Short mmCIF file of C-alpha atoms and ligand atoms in Angstrom, two decimals:
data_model
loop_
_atom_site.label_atom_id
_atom_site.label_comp_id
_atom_site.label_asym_id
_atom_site.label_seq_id
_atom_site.Cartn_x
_atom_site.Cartn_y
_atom_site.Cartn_z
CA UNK A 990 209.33 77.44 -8.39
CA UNK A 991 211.64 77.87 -5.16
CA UNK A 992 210.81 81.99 -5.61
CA UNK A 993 207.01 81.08 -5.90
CA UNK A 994 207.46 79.29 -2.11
CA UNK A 995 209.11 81.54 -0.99
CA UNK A 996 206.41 84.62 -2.38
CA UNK A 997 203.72 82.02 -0.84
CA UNK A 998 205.14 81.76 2.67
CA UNK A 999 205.82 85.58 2.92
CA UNK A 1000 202.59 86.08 1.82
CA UNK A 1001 201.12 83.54 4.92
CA UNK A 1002 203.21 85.00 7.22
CA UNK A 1003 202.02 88.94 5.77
CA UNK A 1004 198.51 87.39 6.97
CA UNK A 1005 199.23 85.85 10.10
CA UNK A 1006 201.02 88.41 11.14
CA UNK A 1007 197.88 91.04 10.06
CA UNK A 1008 195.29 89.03 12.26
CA UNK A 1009 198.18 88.62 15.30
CA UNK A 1010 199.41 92.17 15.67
CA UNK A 1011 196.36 94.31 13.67
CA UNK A 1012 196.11 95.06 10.39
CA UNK A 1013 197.65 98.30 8.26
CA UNK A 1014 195.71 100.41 6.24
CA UNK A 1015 197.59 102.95 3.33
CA UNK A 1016 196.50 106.76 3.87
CA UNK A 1017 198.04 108.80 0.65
CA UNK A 1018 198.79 111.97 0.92
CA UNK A 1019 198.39 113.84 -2.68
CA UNK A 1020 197.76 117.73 -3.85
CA UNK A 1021 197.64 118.66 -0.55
CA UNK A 1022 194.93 115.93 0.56
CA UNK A 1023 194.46 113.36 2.35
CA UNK A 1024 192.87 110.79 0.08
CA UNK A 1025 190.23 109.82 2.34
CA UNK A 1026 188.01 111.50 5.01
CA UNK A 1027 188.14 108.49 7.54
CA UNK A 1028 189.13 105.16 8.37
CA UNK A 1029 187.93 103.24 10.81
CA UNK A 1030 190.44 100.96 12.38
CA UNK A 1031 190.69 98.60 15.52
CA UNK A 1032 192.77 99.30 18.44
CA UNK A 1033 195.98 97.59 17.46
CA UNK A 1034 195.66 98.50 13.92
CA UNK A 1035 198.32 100.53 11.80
CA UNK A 1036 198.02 103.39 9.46
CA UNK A 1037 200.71 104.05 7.04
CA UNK A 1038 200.82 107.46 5.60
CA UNK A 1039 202.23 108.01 2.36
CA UNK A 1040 203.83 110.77 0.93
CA UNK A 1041 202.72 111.27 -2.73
CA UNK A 1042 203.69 115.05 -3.29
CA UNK A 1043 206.93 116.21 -4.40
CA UNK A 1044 206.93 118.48 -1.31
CA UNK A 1045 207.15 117.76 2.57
CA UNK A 1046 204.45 117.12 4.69
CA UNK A 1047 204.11 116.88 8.86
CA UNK A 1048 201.15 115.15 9.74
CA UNK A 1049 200.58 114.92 13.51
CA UNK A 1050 197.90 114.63 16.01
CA UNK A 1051 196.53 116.65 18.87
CA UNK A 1052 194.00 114.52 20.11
CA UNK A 1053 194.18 113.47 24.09
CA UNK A 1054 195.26 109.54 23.98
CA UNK A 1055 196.06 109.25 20.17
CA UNK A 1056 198.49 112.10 20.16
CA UNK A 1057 201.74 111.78 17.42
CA UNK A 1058 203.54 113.44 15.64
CA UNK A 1059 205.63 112.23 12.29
CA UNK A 1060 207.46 115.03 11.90
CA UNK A 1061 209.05 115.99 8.36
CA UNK A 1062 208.47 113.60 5.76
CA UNK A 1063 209.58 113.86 2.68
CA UNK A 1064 208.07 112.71 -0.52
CA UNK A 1065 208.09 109.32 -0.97
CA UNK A 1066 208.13 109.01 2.58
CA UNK A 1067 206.17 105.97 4.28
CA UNK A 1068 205.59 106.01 7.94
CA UNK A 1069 202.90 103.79 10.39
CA UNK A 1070 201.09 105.21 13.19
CA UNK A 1071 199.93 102.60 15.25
CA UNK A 1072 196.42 103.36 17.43
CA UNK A 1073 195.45 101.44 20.56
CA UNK A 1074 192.80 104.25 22.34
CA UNK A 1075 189.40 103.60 20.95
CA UNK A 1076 187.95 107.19 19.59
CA UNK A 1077 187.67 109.69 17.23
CA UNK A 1078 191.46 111.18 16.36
CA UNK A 1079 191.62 114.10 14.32
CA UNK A 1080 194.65 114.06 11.84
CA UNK A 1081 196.24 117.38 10.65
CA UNK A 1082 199.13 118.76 8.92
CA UNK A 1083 201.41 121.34 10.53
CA UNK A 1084 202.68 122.79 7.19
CA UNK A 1085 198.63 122.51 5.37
CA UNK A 1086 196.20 124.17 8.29
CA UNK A 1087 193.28 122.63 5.16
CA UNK A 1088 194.85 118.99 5.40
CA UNK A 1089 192.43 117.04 7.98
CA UNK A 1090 191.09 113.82 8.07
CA UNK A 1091 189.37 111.50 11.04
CA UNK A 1092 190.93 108.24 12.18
CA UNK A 1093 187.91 106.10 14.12
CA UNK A 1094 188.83 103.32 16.29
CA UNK A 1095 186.91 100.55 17.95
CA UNK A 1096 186.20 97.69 18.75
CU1 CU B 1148 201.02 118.81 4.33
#
């Protein structure tokens, strides 16, 4: 019972804390892929990439505004990008020239 209170107010705090400080949305990475074309987020919001290959990936960005860069991750690896400039950021991998994918944000 104590654990199940405990689980509860995480899980309230998981939410308040989503509508406070934006939400995060999971991007896997996976045969060489990222499983999905687009998300579209709101400034604020996070996107966590994850690493499902058993091989290193460097996802990055060269749009103007939204630039980043994760560097090496290795698989298993979990890391959030968060975006605050509204537009259309193009996601790549250095390693995987075919790995793309479109991160939208607005309002
Ligand atoms: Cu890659």
């Amino acid at each position: 019972m104590f654990k199940l209170r405990i689980a509860l107010i995480a899980a309230c705090l998981g939410i308040v804390a989503a509508l406070a400080w934006g939400r995060g949305y999971i991007v896997i990475q996976k045969d060489k892929q990222f499983q999905v074309d687009k998300v579209v987020i709101r400034p604020g919001d996070k996107v966590i990439f994850q690493n499902h290959d058993d091989f290193t990936h460097n996802i990055y960005s060269p749009t103007k505004g939204n630039e980043f860069n994760i560097n090496v991750q290795r698989p298993g690896g979990s890391t959030g990008v968060t975006f605050w400039t509204e537009g259309e950021v193009e996601v790549r991998c250095a390693i995987h020239p075919k790995m793309k994918m479109m991160v939208v944000i607005k309002r």
